[in-house]
Amino acid sequence: MRQGVGVDAPPPPAAPEVAFLTALWEAWQALTRLGEAELRARHDLDLRAFVALAYVQGGTAQPAALARELGVPRYEVSRVLRALEARGAVTRGPAQADARRVTVTVTPRGADLWNAALETVRGVTGPPLATLGPRAQVLTDDLRALAHAAHCLPHPSPPQECP
């Protein structure tokens, strides 16, 4: 329930863009509040560490590439990787092709952590997504396309690859 708004009260009139951003915000808040709480309680992970581990598990091995993928500063990625490394979930070391570059690798302990955390995330996101049926995949694809389009807008930092 929105603060200061009754359960049966209609939402305030808004432009479609505001309505979209409000709906996106509400979905994000509802899912991340519960998801973050479960990840912390069960795995001592925050959502950013979980997502970073997902990318490394998926093959993003350089911290600079991870920062680009996540859209966060490199120092933030370093902080997250440092915490994951301290837990034994990842290792960082010089890249074989260029010793000046760092490569991040998921350890067996990190793979176990990732799999357990993924099950937790599925438990949190699965039921709400199931209410959408096949529209869940359409929504996911549309959100990815929207994110790509937004990354291609004029911005002070260089955009990601755009068509």
Short mmCIF file of N, CA, C and O in Angstrom, two decimals, residues 31-112:
data_model
loop_
_atom_site.label_atom_id
_atom_site.label_comp_id
_atom_site.label_asym_id
_atom_site.label_seq_id
_atom_site.Cartn_x
_atom_site.Cartn_y
_atom_site.Cartn_z
N LEU A 31 9.91 -6.81 -5.09
CA LEU A 31 10.73 -8.00 -5.31
C LEU A 31 12.09 -7.91 -4.64
O LEU A 31 12.59 -8.89 -4.09
N THR A 32 12.73 -6.74 -4.68
CA THR A 32 14.06 -6.65 -4.09
C THR A 32 14.02 -6.62 -2.57
O THR A 32 14.93 -7.14 -1.94
N ARG A 33 12.98 -6.03 -2.00
CA ARG A 33 12.89 -6.02 -0.54
C ARG A 33 12.88 -7.45 0.00
O ARG A 33 13.66 -7.81 0.86
N LEU A 34 12.01 -8.28 -0.56
CA LEU A 34 11.94 -9.66 -0.11
C LEU A 34 13.17 -10.45 -0.57
O LEU A 34 13.75 -11.20 0.21
N GLY A 35 13.56 -10.26 -1.82
CA GLY A 35 14.71 -11.01 -2.35
C GLY A 35 15.99 -10.70 -1.60
O GLY A 35 16.75 -11.60 -1.25
N GLU A 36 16.22 -9.42 -1.34
CA GLU A 36 17.44 -9.03 -0.61
C GLU A 36 17.42 -9.60 0.81
O GLU A 36 18.42 -10.12 1.29
N ALA A 37 16.26 -9.55 1.46
CA ALA A 37 16.15 -10.08 2.82
C ALA A 37 16.44 -11.58 2.83
O ALA A 37 17.17 -12.07 3.71
N GLU A 38 15.90 -12.30 1.86
CA GLU A 38 16.13 -13.75 1.80
C GLU A 38 17.59 -14.07 1.46
O GLU A 38 18.18 -14.98 2.04
N LEU A 39 18.17 -13.33 0.52
CA LEU A 39 19.57 -13.56 0.17
C LEU A 39 20.49 -13.30 1.36
O LEU A 39 21.43 -14.05 1.60
N ARG A 40 20.21 -12.23 2.10
CA ARG A 40 21.02 -11.93 3.27
C ARG A 40 20.86 -13.00 4.35
O ARG A 40 21.84 -13.48 4.93
N ALA A 41 19.61 -13.36 4.63
CA ALA A 41 19.34 -14.32 5.71
C ALA A 41 19.90 -15.71 5.39
O ALA A 41 20.49 -16.35 6.26
N ARG A 42 19.72 -16.16 4.17
CA ARG A 42 20.11 -17.52 3.82
C ARG A 42 21.55 -17.67 3.34
O ARG A 42 22.15 -18.73 3.50
N HIS A 43 22.09 -16.60 2.73
CA HIS A 43 23.40 -16.75 2.07
C HIS A 43 24.39 -15.64 2.41
O HIS A 43 25.49 -15.63 1.88
N ASP A 44 23.98 -14.70 3.23
CA ASP A 44 24.80 -13.55 3.58
C ASP A 44 25.30 -12.82 2.31
O ASP A 44 26.46 -12.45 2.20
N LEU A 45 24.38 -12.66 1.35
CA LEU A 45 24.66 -11.95 0.10
C LEU A 45 23.70 -10.79 -0.05
O LEU A 45 22.54 -10.91 0.30
N ASP A 46 24.18 -9.68 -0.60
CA ASP A 46 23.24 -8.64 -0.99
C ASP A 46 22.94 -8.85 -2.48
O ASP A 46 23.57 -9.68 -3.15
N LEU A 47 21.97 -8.13 -2.98
CA LEU A 47 21.54 -8.33 -4.36
C LEU A 47 22.65 -8.00 -5.35
O LEU A 47 22.83 -8.70 -6.34
N ARG A 48 23.43 -6.97 -5.08
CA ARG A 48 24.51 -6.59 -5.99
C ARG A 48 25.55 -7.71 -6.06
O ARG A 48 26.04 -8.03 -7.14
N ALA A 49 25.90 -8.31 -4.93
CA ALA A 49 26.86 -9.41 -4.93
C ALA A 49 26.30 -10.62 -5.68
O ALA A 49 27.02 -11.29 -6.42
N PHE A 50 25.02 -10.90 -5.49
CA PHE A 50 24.38 -12.00 -6.21
C PHE A 50 24.45 -11.77 -7.72
O PHE A 50 24.82 -12.67 -8.48
N VAL A 51 24.10 -10.57 -8.17
CA VAL A 51 24.12 -10.27 -9.60
C VAL A 51 25.55 -10.32 -10.13
O VAL A 51 25.81 -10.86 -11.21
N ALA A 52 26.51 -9.78 -9.38
CA ALA A 52 27.92 -9.84 -9.81
C ALA A 52 28.37 -11.29 -9.93
O ALA A 52 29.02 -11.66 -10.92
N LEU A 53 28.02 -12.11 -8.96
CA LEU A 53 28.38 -13.52 -9.00
C LEU A 53 27.72 -14.20 -10.21
O LEU A 53 28.33 -15.05 -10.87
N ALA A 54 26.50 -13.79 -10.54
CA ALA A 54 25.81 -14.35 -11.71
C ALA A 54 26.59 -14.03 -12.98
O ALA A 54 26.77 -14.91 -13.84
N TYR A 55 27.04 -12.80 -13.12
CA TYR A 55 27.80 -12.42 -14.31
C TYR A 55 29.12 -13.16 -14.38
O TYR A 55 29.51 -13.63 -15.45
N VAL A 56 29.83 -13.26 -13.27
CA VAL A 56 31.11 -13.98 -13.27
C VAL A 56 30.87 -15.45 -13.57
O VAL A 56 31.59 -16.06 -14.36
N GLN A 57 29.84 -16.02 -12.96
CA GLN A 57 29.46 -17.41 -13.22
C GLN A 57 29.15 -17.59 -14.71
O GLN A 57 29.45 -18.63 -15.29
N GLY A 58 28.59 -16.56 -15.34
CA GLY A 58 28.24 -16.62 -16.75
C GLY A 58 29.38 -16.32 -17.70
O GLY A 58 29.20 -16.35 -18.91
N GLY A 59 30.56 -15.97 -17.18
CA GLY A 59 31.71 -15.79 -18.04
C GLY A 59 32.29 -14.39 -18.12
O GLY A 59 33.27 -14.17 -18.81
N THR A 60 31.69 -13.41 -17.43
CA THR A 60 32.28 -12.07 -17.42
C THR A 60 33.45 -12.10 -16.45
O THR A 60 33.25 -12.10 -15.24
N ALA A 61 34.66 -12.14 -16.99
CA ALA A 61 35.84 -12.41 -16.16
C ALA A 61 36.65 -11.18 -15.78
O ALA A 61 37.46 -11.25 -14.86
N GLN A 62 36.49 -10.06 -16.47
CA GLN A 62 37.27 -8.87 -16.15
C GLN A 62 36.42 -7.89 -15.35
O GLN A 62 35.27 -7.61 -15.71
N PRO A 63 36.97 -7.33 -14.26
CA PRO A 63 36.21 -6.37 -13.46
C PRO A 63 35.71 -5.17 -14.27
O PRO A 63 34.59 -4.70 -14.04
N ALA A 64 36.50 -4.68 -15.22
CA ALA A 64 36.06 -3.53 -16.02
C ALA A 64 34.82 -3.90 -16.85
O ALA A 64 33.88 -3.12 -16.96
N ALA A 65 34.81 -5.10 -17.41
CA ALA A 65 33.64 -5.56 -18.18
C ALA A 65 32.44 -5.73 -17.26
O ALA A 65 31.31 -5.40 -17.62
N LEU A 66 32.69 -6.23 -16.07
CA LEU A 66 31.61 -6.40 -15.09
C LEU A 66 31.01 -5.05 -14.71
O LEU A 66 29.79 -4.89 -14.64
N ALA A 67 31.85 -4.05 -14.51
CA ALA A 67 31.37 -2.70 -14.18
C ALA A 67 30.51 -2.16 -15.32
O ALA A 67 29.45 -1.57 -15.08
N ARG A 68 30.94 -2.38 -16.56
CA ARG A 68 30.14 -1.94 -17.71
C ARG A 68 28.80 -2.66 -17.76
O ARG A 68 27.76 -2.05 -17.97
N GLU A 69 28.82 -3.96 -17.58
CA GLU A 69 27.58 -4.76 -17.63
C GLU A 69 26.60 -4.34 -16.55
O GLU A 69 25.40 -4.27 -16.80
N LEU A 70 27.11 -4.07 -15.36
CA LEU A 70 26.25 -3.70 -14.24
C LEU A 70 25.90 -2.22 -14.22
O LEU A 70 24.99 -1.80 -13.50
N GLY A 71 26.66 -1.43 -14.99
CA GLY A 71 26.40 0.01 -15.00
C GLY A 71 26.76 0.69 -13.70
O GLY A 71 26.11 1.64 -13.28
N VAL A 72 27.82 0.19 -13.06
CA VAL A 72 28.28 0.78 -11.80
C VAL A 72 29.76 1.13 -11.92
O VAL A 72 30.46 0.59 -12.78
N PRO A 73 30.24 2.02 -11.07
CA PRO A 73 31.67 2.38 -11.12
C PRO A 73 32.56 1.18 -10.80
O PRO A 73 32.17 0.27 -10.06
N ARG A 74 33.77 1.23 -11.33
CA ARG A 74 34.73 0.14 -11.10
C ARG A 74 35.03 -0.06 -9.61
O ARG A 74 35.19 -1.19 -9.17
N TYR A 75 35.10 1.05 -8.85
CA TYR A 75 35.39 0.89 -7.42
C TYR A 75 34.30 0.09 -6.72
O TYR A 75 34.58 -0.65 -5.78
N GLU A 76 33.06 0.21 -7.19
CA GLU A 76 31.97 -0.56 -6.59
C GLU A 76 32.12 -2.04 -6.91
O GLU A 76 31.91 -2.90 -6.06
N VAL A 77 32.49 -2.34 -8.15
CA VAL A 77 32.74 -3.73 -8.53
C VAL A 77 33.90 -4.29 -7.72
O VAL A 77 33.84 -5.42 -7.23
N SER A 78 34.95 -3.50 -7.53
CA SER A 78 36.08 -3.96 -6.73
C SER A 78 35.65 -4.29 -5.30
O SER A 78 36.08 -5.30 -4.74
N ARG A 79 34.79 -3.44 -4.73
CA ARG A 79 34.30 -3.68 -3.37
C ARG A 79 33.52 -5.00 -3.30
O ARG A 79 33.74 -5.82 -2.41
N VAL A 80 32.64 -5.21 -4.26
CA VAL A 80 31.83 -6.44 -4.29
C VAL A 80 32.72 -7.66 -4.50
O VAL A 80 32.58 -8.67 -3.80
N LEU A 81 33.66 -7.57 -5.44
CA LEU A 81 34.56 -8.70 -5.70
C LEU A 81 35.46 -8.99 -4.51
O LEU A 81 35.74 -10.16 -4.22
N ARG A 82 35.89 -7.95 -3.83
CA ARG A 82 36.71 -8.13 -2.63
C ARG A 82 35.94 -8.94 -1.58
O ARG A 82 36.48 -9.86 -0.96
N ALA A 83 34.66 -8.60 -1.39
CA ALA A 83 33.83 -9.31 -0.42
C ALA A 83 33.60 -10.76 -0.85
O ALA A 83 33.67 -11.68 -0.02
N LEU A 84 33.36 -10.98 -2.13
CA LEU A 84 33.18 -12.35 -2.62
C LEU A 84 34.47 -13.15 -2.52
O LEU A 84 34.45 -14.34 -2.18
N GLU A 85 35.59 -12.49 -2.77
CA GLU A 85 36.89 -13.16 -2.65
C GLU A 85 37.16 -13.53 -1.19
O GLU A 85 37.66 -14.63 -0.91
N ALA A 86 36.83 -12.64 -0.26
CA ALA A 86 37.04 -12.92 1.16
C ALA A 86 36.22 -14.13 1.61
O ALA A 86 36.63 -14.84 2.53
N ARG A 87 35.10 -14.37 0.96
CA ARG A 87 34.25 -15.53 1.28
C ARG A 87 34.70 -16.79 0.57
O ARG A 87 34.12 -17.86 0.76
N GLY A 88 35.69 -16.66 -0.31
CA GLY A 88 36.16 -17.81 -1.06
C GLY A 88 35.27 -18.15 -2.24
O GLY A 88 35.35 -19.24 -2.79
N ALA A 89 34.41 -17.21 -2.67
CA ALA A 89 33.49 -17.45 -3.78
C ALA A 89 34.14 -17.20 -5.13
O ALA A 89 33.74 -17.80 -6.13
N VAL A 90 35.11 -16.29 -5.18
CA VAL A 90 35.82 -15.99 -6.42
C VAL A 90 37.30 -15.83 -6.10
O VAL A 90 37.68 -15.61 -4.95
N THR A 91 38.09 -15.96 -7.14
CA THR A 91 39.51 -15.62 -7.04
C THR A 91 39.78 -14.56 -8.09
O THR A 91 39.13 -14.51 -9.14
N ARG A 92 40.74 -13.71 -7.79
CA ARG A 92 41.18 -12.69 -8.76
C ARG A 92 42.67 -12.88 -8.95
O ARG A 92 43.41 -13.09 -8.01
N GLY A 93 43.08 -12.79 -10.20
CA GLY A 93 44.50 -12.93 -10.50
C GLY A 93 44.79 -12.35 -11.87
O GLY A 93 43.88 -11.96 -12.61
N PRO A 94 46.08 -12.30 -12.23
CA PRO A 94 46.46 -11.74 -13.53
C PRO A 94 45.92 -12.60 -14.67
O PRO A 94 45.88 -13.83 -14.58
N ALA A 95 45.47 -11.94 -15.72
CA ALA A 95 45.00 -12.64 -16.92
C ALA A 95 46.19 -13.31 -17.60
O ALA A 95 47.30 -12.78 -17.60
N GLN A 96 45.96 -14.46 -18.18
CA GLN A 96 47.05 -15.18 -18.84
C GLN A 96 47.57 -14.42 -20.06
O GLN A 96 48.77 -14.38 -20.29
N ALA A 97 46.67 -13.80 -20.81
CA ALA A 97 47.08 -13.11 -22.03
C ALA A 97 47.77 -11.78 -21.74
O ALA A 97 48.61 -11.34 -22.51
N ASP A 98 47.41 -11.14 -20.63
CA ASP A 98 47.96 -9.81 -20.30
C ASP A 98 48.00 -9.69 -18.79
O ASP A 98 46.97 -9.47 -18.15
N ALA A 99 49.16 -9.81 -18.20
CA ALA A 99 49.31 -9.82 -16.74
C ALA A 99 48.89 -8.50 -16.09
O ALA A 99 48.70 -8.43 -14.88
N ARG A 100 48.72 -7.44 -16.89
CA ARG A 100 48.26 -6.17 -16.34
C ARG A 100 46.77 -6.20 -16.05
O ARG A 100 46.26 -5.37 -15.30
N ARG A 101 46.06 -7.12 -16.68
CA ARG A 101 44.61 -7.24 -16.49
C ARG A 101 44.30 -8.28 -15.44
O ARG A 101 45.04 -9.24 -15.26
N VAL A 102 43.19 -8.09 -14.77
CA VAL A 102 42.74 -9.01 -13.72
C VAL A 102 41.64 -9.89 -14.28
O VAL A 102 40.77 -9.42 -15.02
N THR A 103 41.70 -11.16 -13.93
CA THR A 103 40.65 -12.11 -14.29
C THR A 103 39.99 -12.60 -13.01
O THR A 103 40.68 -12.90 -12.03
N VAL A 104 38.68 -12.68 -13.04
CA VAL A 104 37.91 -13.18 -11.90
C VAL A 104 37.36 -14.55 -12.27
O VAL A 104 36.83 -14.74 -13.37
N THR A 105 37.50 -15.49 -11.35
CA THR A 105 37.04 -16.86 -11.57
C THR A 105 36.19 -17.29 -10.39
O THR A 105 36.54 -17.02 -9.24
N VAL A 106 35.09 -17.98 -10.68
CA VAL A 106 34.25 -18.53 -9.62
C VAL A 106 34.91 -19.80 -9.11
O VAL A 106 35.34 -20.66 -9.89
N THR A 107 34.99 -19.93 -7.80
CA THR A 107 35.54 -21.13 -7.17
C THR A 107 34.43 -22.17 -7.01
O THR A 107 33.24 -21.84 -7.15
N PRO A 108 34.78 -23.40 -6.68
CA PRO A 108 33.73 -24.39 -6.39
C PRO A 108 32.80 -23.91 -5.26
O PRO A 108 31.58 -24.10 -5.33
N ARG A 109 33.37 -23.28 -4.25
CA ARG A 109 32.54 -22.73 -3.16
C ARG A 109 31.60 -21.65 -3.71
O ARG A 109 30.44 -21.57 -3.33
N GLY A 110 32.10 -20.81 -4.63
CA GLY A 110 31.28 -19.78 -5.24
C GLY A 110 30.18 -20.36 -6.10
O GLY A 110 29.05 -19.85 -6.12
N ALA A 111 30.48 -21.45 -6.81
CA ALA A 111 29.46 -22.11 -7.63
C ALA A 111 28.36 -22.67 -6.74
O ALA A 111 27.17 -22.57 -7.06
N ASP A 112 28.74 -23.26 -5.61
CA ASP A 112 27.74 -23.77 -4.66
C ASP A 112 26.89 -22.62 -4.10
O ASP A 112 25.67 -22.74 -3.98
#
